[in-house]
Short mmCIF file of C-alpha atoms and ligand atoms in Angstrom, two decimals:
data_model
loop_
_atom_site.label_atom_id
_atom_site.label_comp_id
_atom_site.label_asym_id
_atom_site.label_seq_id
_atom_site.Cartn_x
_atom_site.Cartn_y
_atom_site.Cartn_z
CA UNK A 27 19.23 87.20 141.27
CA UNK A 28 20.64 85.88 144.69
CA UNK A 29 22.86 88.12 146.78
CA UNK A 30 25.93 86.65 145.03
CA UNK A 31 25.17 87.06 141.88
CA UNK A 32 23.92 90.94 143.05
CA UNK A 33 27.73 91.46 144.69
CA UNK A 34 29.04 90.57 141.44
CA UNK A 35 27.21 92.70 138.78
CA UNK A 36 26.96 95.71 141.65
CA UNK A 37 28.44 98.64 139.75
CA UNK A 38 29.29 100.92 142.84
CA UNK A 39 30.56 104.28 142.29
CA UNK A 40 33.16 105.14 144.50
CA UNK A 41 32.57 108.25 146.37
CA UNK A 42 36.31 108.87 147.17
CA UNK A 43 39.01 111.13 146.76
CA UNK A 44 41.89 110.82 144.10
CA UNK A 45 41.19 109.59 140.70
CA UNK A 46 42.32 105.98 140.62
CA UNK A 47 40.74 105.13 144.53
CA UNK A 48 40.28 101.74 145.60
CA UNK A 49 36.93 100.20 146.11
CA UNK A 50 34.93 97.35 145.27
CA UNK A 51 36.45 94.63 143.10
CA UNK A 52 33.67 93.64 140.24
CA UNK A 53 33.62 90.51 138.25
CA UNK A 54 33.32 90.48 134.78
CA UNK A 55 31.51 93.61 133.83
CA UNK A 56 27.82 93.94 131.95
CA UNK A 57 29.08 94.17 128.16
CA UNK A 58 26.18 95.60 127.14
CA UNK A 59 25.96 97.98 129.15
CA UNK A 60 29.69 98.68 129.14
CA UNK A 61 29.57 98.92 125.38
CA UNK A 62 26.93 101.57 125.62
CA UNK A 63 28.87 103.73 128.07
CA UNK A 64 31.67 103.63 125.88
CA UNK A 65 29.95 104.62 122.82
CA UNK A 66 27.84 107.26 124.50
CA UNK A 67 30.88 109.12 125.66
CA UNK A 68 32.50 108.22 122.10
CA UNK A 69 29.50 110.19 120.66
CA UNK A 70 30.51 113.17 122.80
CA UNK A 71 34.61 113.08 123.09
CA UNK A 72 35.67 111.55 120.30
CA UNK A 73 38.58 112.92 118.67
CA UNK A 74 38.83 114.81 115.18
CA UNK A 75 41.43 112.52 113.37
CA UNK A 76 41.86 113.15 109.61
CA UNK A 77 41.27 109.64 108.60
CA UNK A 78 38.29 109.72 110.67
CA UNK A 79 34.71 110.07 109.15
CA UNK A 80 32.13 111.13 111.92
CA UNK A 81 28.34 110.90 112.88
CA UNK A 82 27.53 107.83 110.54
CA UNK A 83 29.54 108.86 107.25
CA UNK A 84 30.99 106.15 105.50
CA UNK A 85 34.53 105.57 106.04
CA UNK A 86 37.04 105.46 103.16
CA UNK A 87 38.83 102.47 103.07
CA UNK A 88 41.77 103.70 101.34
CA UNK A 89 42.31 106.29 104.03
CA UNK A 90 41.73 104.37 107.26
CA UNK A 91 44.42 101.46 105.44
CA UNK A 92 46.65 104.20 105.05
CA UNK A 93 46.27 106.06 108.47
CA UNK A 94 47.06 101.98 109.97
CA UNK A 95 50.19 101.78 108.16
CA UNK A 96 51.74 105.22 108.83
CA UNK A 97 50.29 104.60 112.72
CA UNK A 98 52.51 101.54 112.89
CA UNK A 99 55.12 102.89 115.72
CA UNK A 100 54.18 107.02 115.02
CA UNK A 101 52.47 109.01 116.98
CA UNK A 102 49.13 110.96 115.78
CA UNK A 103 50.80 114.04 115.40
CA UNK A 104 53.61 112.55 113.34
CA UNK A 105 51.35 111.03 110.87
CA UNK A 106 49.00 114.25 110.41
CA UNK A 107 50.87 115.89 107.29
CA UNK A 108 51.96 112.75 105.67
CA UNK A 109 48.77 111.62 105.88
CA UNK A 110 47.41 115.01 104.48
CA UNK A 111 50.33 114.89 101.51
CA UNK A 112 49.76 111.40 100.39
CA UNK A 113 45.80 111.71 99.86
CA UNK A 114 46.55 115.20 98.04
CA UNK A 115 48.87 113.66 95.85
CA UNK A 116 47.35 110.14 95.55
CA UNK A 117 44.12 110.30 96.48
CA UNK A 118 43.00 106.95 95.71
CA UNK A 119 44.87 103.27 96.21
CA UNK A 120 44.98 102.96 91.68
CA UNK A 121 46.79 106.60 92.14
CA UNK A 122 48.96 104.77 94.50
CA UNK A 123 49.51 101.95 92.91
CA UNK A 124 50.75 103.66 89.52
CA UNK A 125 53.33 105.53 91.39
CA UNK A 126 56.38 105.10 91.22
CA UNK A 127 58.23 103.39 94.72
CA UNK A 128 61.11 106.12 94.65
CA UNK A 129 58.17 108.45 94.63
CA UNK A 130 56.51 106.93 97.52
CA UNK A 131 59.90 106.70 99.19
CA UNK A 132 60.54 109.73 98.92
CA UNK A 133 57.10 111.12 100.25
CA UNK A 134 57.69 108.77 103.43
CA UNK A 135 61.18 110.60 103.95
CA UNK A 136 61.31 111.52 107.77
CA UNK A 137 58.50 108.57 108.80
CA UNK A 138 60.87 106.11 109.47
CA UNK A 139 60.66 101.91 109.09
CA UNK A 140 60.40 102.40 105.29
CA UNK A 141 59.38 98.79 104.79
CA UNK A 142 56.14 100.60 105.70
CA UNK A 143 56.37 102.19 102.63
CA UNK A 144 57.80 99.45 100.55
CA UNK A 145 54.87 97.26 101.46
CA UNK A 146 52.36 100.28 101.28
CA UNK A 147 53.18 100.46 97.49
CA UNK A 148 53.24 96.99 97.09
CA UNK A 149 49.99 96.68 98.29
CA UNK A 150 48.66 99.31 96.56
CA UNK A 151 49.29 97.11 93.49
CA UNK A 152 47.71 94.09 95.01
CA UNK A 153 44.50 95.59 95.65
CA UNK A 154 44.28 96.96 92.18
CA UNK A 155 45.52 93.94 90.04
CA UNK A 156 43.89 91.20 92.51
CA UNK A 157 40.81 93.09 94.22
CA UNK A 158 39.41 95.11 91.50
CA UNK A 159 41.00 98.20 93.29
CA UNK A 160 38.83 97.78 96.45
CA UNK A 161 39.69 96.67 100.10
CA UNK A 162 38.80 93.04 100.83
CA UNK A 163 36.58 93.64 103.87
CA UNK A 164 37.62 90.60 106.25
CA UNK A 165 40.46 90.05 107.96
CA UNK A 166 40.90 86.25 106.80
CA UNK A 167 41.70 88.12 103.18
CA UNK A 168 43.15 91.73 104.47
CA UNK A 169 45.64 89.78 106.65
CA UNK A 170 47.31 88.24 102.91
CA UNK A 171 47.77 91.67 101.31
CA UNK A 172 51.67 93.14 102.05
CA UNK A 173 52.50 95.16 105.00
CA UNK A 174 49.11 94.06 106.76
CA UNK A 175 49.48 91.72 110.40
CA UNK A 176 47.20 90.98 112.45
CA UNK A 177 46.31 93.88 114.23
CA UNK A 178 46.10 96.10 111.23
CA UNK A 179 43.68 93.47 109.35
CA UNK A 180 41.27 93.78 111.90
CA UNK A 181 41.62 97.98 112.45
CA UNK A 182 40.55 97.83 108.60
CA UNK A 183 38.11 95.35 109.05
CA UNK A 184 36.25 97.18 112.01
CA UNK A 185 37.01 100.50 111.24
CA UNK A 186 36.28 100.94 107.38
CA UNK A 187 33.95 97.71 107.42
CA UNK A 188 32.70 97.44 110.80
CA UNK A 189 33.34 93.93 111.21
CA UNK A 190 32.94 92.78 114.24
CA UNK A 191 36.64 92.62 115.93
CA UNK A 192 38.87 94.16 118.05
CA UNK A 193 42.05 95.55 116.93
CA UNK A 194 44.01 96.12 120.26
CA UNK A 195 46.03 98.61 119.63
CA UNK A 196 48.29 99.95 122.73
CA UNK A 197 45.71 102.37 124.17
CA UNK A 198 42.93 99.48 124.29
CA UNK A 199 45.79 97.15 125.97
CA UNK A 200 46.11 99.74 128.94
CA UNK A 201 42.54 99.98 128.79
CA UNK A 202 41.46 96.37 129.13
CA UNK A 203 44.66 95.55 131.67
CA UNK A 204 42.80 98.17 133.98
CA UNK A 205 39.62 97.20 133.12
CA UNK A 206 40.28 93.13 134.15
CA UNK A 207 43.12 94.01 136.30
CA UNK A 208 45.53 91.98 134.55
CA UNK A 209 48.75 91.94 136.94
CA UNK A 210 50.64 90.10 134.39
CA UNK A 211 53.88 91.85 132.79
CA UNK A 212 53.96 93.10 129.21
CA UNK A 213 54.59 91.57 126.69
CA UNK A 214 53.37 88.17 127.89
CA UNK A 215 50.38 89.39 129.16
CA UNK A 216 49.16 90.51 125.35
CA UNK A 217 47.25 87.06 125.17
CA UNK A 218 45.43 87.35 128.30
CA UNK A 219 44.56 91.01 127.39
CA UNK A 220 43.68 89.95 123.60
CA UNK A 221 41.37 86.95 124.87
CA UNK A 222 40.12 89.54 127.68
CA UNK A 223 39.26 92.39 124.37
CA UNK A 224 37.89 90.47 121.54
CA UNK A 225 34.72 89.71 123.30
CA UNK A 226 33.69 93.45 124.29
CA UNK A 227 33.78 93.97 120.23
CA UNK A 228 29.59 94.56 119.78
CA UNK A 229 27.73 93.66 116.82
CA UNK A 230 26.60 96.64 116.03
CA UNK A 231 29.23 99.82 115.46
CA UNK A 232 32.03 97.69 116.13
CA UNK A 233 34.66 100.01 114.10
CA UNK A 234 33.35 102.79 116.53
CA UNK A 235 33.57 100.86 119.68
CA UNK A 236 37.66 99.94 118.82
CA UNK A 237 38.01 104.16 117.86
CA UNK A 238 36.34 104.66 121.08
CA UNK A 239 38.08 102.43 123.41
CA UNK A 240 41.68 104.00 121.44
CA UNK A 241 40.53 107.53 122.24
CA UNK A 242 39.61 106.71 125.47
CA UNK A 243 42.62 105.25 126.46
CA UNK A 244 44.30 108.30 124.07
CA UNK A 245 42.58 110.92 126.80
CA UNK A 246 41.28 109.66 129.42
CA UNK A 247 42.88 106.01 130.84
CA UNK A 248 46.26 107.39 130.19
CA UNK A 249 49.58 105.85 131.13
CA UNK A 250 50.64 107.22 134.61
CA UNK A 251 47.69 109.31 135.97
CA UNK A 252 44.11 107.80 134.66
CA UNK A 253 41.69 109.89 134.96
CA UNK A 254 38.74 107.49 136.57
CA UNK A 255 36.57 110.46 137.90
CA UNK A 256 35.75 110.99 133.58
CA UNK A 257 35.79 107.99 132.90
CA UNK A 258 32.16 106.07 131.34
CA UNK A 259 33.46 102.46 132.82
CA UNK A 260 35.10 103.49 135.99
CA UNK A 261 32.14 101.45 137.64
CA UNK A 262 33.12 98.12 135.58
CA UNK A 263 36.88 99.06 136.33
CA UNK A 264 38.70 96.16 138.58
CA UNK A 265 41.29 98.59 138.81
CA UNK A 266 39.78 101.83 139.49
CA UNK A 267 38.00 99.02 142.45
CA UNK A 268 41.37 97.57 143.30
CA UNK A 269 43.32 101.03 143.34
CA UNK A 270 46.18 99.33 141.20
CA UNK A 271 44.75 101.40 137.73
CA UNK A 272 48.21 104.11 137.57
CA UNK A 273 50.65 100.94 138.25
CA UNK A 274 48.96 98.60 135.03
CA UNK A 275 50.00 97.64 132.73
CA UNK A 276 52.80 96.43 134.10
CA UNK A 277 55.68 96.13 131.55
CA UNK A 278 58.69 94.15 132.13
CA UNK A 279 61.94 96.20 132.57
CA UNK A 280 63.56 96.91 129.22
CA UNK A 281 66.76 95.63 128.42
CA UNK A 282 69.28 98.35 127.19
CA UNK A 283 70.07 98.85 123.07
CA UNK A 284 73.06 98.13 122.40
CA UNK A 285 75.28 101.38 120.54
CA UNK A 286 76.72 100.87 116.79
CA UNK A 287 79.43 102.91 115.23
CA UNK A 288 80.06 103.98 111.47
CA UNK A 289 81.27 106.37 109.28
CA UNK A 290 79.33 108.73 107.08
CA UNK A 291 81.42 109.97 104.00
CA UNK A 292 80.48 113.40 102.44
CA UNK A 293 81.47 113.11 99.22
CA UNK A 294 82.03 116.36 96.43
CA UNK A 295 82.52 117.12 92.63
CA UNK A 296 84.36 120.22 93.61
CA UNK A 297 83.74 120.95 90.20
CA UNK A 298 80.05 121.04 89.64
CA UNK A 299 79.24 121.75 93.79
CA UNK A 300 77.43 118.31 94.19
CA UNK A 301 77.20 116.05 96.81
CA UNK A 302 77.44 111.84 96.28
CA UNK A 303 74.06 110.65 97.05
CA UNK A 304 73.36 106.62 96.66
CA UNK A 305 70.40 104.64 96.70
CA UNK A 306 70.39 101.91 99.94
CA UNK A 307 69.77 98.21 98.92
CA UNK A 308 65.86 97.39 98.71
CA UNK A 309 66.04 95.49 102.00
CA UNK A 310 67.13 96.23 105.86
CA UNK A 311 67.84 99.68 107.48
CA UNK A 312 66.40 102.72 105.03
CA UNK A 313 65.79 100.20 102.42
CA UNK A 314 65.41 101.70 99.03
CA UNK A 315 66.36 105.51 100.25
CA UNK A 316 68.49 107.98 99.30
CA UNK A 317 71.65 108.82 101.50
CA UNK A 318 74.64 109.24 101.49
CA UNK A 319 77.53 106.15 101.27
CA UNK A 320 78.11 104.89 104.67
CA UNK A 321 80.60 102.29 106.53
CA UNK A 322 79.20 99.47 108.21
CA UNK A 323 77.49 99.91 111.04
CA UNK A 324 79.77 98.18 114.22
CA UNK A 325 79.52 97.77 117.67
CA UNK A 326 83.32 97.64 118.32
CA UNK A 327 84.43 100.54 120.36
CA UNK A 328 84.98 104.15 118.86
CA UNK A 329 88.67 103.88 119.10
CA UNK A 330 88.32 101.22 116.88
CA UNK A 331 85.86 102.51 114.24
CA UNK A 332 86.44 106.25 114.32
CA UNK A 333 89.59 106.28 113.41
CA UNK A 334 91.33 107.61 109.84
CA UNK A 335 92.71 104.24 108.85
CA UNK A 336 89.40 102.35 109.08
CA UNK A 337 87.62 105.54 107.68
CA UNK A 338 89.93 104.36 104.75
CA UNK A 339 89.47 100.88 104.54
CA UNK A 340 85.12 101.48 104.32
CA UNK A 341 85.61 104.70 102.14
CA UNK A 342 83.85 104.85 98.73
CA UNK A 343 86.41 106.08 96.47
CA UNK A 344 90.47 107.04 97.17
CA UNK A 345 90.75 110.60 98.16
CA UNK A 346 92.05 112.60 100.86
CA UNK A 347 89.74 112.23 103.91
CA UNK A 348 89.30 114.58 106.38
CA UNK A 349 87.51 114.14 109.39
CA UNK A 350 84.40 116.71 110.63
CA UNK A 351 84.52 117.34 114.19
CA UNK A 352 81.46 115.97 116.00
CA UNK A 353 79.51 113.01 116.54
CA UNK A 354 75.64 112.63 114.55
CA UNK A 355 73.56 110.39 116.77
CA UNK A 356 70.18 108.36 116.07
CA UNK A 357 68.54 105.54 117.45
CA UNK A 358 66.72 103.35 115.79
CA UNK A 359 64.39 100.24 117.41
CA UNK A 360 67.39 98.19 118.51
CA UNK A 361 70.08 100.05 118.74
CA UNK A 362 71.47 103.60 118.92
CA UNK A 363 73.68 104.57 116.02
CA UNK A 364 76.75 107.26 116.31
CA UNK A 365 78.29 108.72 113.22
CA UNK A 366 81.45 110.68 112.29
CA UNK A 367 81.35 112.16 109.30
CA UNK A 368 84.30 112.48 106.65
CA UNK A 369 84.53 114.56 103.78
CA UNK A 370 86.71 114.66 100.80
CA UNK A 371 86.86 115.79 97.05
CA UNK A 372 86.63 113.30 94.72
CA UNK A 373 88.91 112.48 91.77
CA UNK A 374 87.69 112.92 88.22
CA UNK A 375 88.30 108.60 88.39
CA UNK A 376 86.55 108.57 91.38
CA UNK A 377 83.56 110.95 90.33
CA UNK A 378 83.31 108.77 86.95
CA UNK A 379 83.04 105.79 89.21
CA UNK A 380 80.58 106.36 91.45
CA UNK A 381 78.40 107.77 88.70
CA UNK A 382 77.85 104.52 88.82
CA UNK A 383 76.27 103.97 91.89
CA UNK A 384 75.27 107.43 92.95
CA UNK A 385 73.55 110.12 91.82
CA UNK A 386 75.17 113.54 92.15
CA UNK A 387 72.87 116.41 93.64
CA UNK A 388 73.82 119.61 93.70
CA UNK A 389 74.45 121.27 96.81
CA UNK A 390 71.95 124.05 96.77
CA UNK A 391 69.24 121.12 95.65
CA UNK A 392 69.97 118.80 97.98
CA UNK A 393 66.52 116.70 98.59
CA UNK A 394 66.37 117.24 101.75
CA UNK A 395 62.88 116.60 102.19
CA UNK A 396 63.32 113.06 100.77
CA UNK A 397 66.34 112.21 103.03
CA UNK A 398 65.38 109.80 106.03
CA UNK A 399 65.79 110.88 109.69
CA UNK A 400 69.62 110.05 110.12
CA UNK A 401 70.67 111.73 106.97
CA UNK A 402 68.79 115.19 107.16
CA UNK A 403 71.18 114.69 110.64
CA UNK A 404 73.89 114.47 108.55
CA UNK A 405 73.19 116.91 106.50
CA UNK A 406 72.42 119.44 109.67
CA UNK A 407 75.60 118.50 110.99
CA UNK A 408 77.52 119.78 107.87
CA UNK A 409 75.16 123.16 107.39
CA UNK A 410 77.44 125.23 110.02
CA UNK A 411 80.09 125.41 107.32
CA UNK A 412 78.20 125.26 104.22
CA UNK A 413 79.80 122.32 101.83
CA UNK A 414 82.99 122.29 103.95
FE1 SF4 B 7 40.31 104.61 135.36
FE2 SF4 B 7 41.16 103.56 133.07
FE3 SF4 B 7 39.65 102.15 134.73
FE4 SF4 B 7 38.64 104.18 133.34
S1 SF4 B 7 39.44 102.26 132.51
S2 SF4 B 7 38.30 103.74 135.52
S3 SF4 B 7 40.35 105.62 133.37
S4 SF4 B 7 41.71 102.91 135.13
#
């Protein structure tokens, strides 16, 4: 090895203060030896996840597909009791599939981005009528099923199959931008980190190298203050070297969402005590969930929207409106959403005519459980007062 080559595959550890310290800058680091770090201190730190099957037990493809799909956009503590309720009550994907998708949509109530759970059920019947009820183990076949992109097909594929791949999740993508020091903004530096990640996947224990790189960026290469000094690659790192590793990755500023505006209407059989429930359209926004009717959803200014005459013109039935003080806010992805909320007593016409369309709950059984985000909001909003 000349001195050149030595320079470049010199692993110095920096004896200085402060976690993320400059030093040396490495070249590419030793994968193999970087792979063993990181599954050495895997074998030690990892964390206790549900879905997770430790100490060479075989995973259960069924649960790590499911974990994926409720991880899409949710934190692990989020996901924890959904997780838990699903396997009790379907414990395996032919359960699933035989369910039925008000069921499932109701047990995702509270998750959010319910074409997760649309697709999760639809799925569910793919893999039974098409795969024999198991998992196709590549990501080539895994990427056709519903609800399944790229990045999930190859979580499954390493994780429950230990193919090798890389998912890169966003833990591994602050991981690798330190690791390469890769100065370029989020998102367009996602191919330069993908194309810098796929080739640390090893052949062997691939599923637990991704897990490990996830919980190592999970505890230990965390967003604003990394913690290099326990870290098993902070001699590989180009940015623990360059003393850039708390400023990467660097994402682009985001632009603001904009606000929409609608009208909630809480709708009674005075009679009876029950509450107008309806179920949304398959597609878009709370697809396929219970709630109760709404206006559009507009971005024209409040003194446009939330006022009595357009509450009118959007209402579900004739009947005397009246206006609930307050305001229930939510934001979803792209937008925040503010709602006022109207409530009237229906007409015996106007009950027999959304019979139709709705189903009528009783008050004291309201579903709440099975309500999304926004409308348990709703529903909070008009507990003070009982059914108003
Ligand atoms: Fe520090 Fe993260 Fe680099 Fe580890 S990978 S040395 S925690 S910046």
């Amino acid at each position: 090895m000349d001195s050149h080559q030595l320079n470049l595959r010199t692993n110095v550890r920096r004896d200085v203060p402060g976690d993320s310290a400059p030093g040396i800058v490495c070249d590419d680091p030793d994968r193999e030896k970087l792979t063993a770090r990181v599954l050495a201190w895997y074998d030690v730190h990892a964390r206790r996840l549900p879905w997770r099957r430790m100490a060479g037990a075989r995973p259960n493809p069924y649960s790590i597909w499911l974990s994926e799909i409720m991880l899409q956009q949710t934190t692990v503590a989020t996901v924890g009791p959904y997780y838990a309720a699903f396997l009790d009550r379907w414990p395996t994907v032919t359960a699933l599939a035989e369910a039925s998708l008000n069921d499932v949509l109701g047990a995702w109530a509270g998750l959010g981005y319910y074409s997760r759970a649309r697709n999760l059920h639809k799925c569910a019947g793919v893999v039974v009528a098409e795969h024999g009820g198991r998992f196709p183990e590549t990501e080539e076949v895994l990427i056709k099923l519903p609800g399944i992109g790229p990045y999930t097909a190859a979580a499954i594929a390493a994780i429950a199959f230990d193919r090798r791949t890389l998912p890169v999740d966003g833990n591994i993508e602050r991981v690798v931008a330190r690791l390469f020091s890769i100065e370029t903004p989020l998102p367009q530096a996602k191919k330069e980190i993908a194309v810098r990640a796929r080739p640390l996947a090893p052949k062997a224990r691939a599923g637990d190298f991704a897990q490990a790189l996830m919980d190592l960026g999970a505890s230990v290469c965390v967003p604003r203050t990394p913690k290099c000094s326990h870290c098993p690659v902070t001699d590989d790192c180009m940015a623990r070297a360059k003393g850039n590793a708390a400023s990467l990755p660097i994402r682009a500023p985001k632009t603001a969402i904009p606000t929409r505006r609608g009208i909630a209407y809480w709708t009674l059989d005075s009679a009876t005590h029950s509450l107008c429930l309806v179920r949304r359209p398959p597609k878009g926004l709370l697809g396929g969930m219970l709630a109760l009717p709404v206006s559009d959803w507009d971005a024209r200014p409040e003194d446009e929207i939330f006022t009595d005459s357009y509450a009118r013109s959007q209402a579900p039935c004739r009947a005397r409106w009246r206006r609930i003080p307050g305001l229930v806010q939510h934001t979803f992805t792209h937008f925040h959403l503010e709602l006022v909320v109207y409530r009237a007593e229906a007409s015996p016409t106007a009950i027999r005519k959304l019979a139709g369309e709705g189903n009528w709950t009783a008050l004291d059984e309201l579903p709440v459980g099975a309500l999304p985000t926004l409308m348990r909001k709703v529903v909070a909003h008009m507990a003070p007062d009982g059914v108003r």
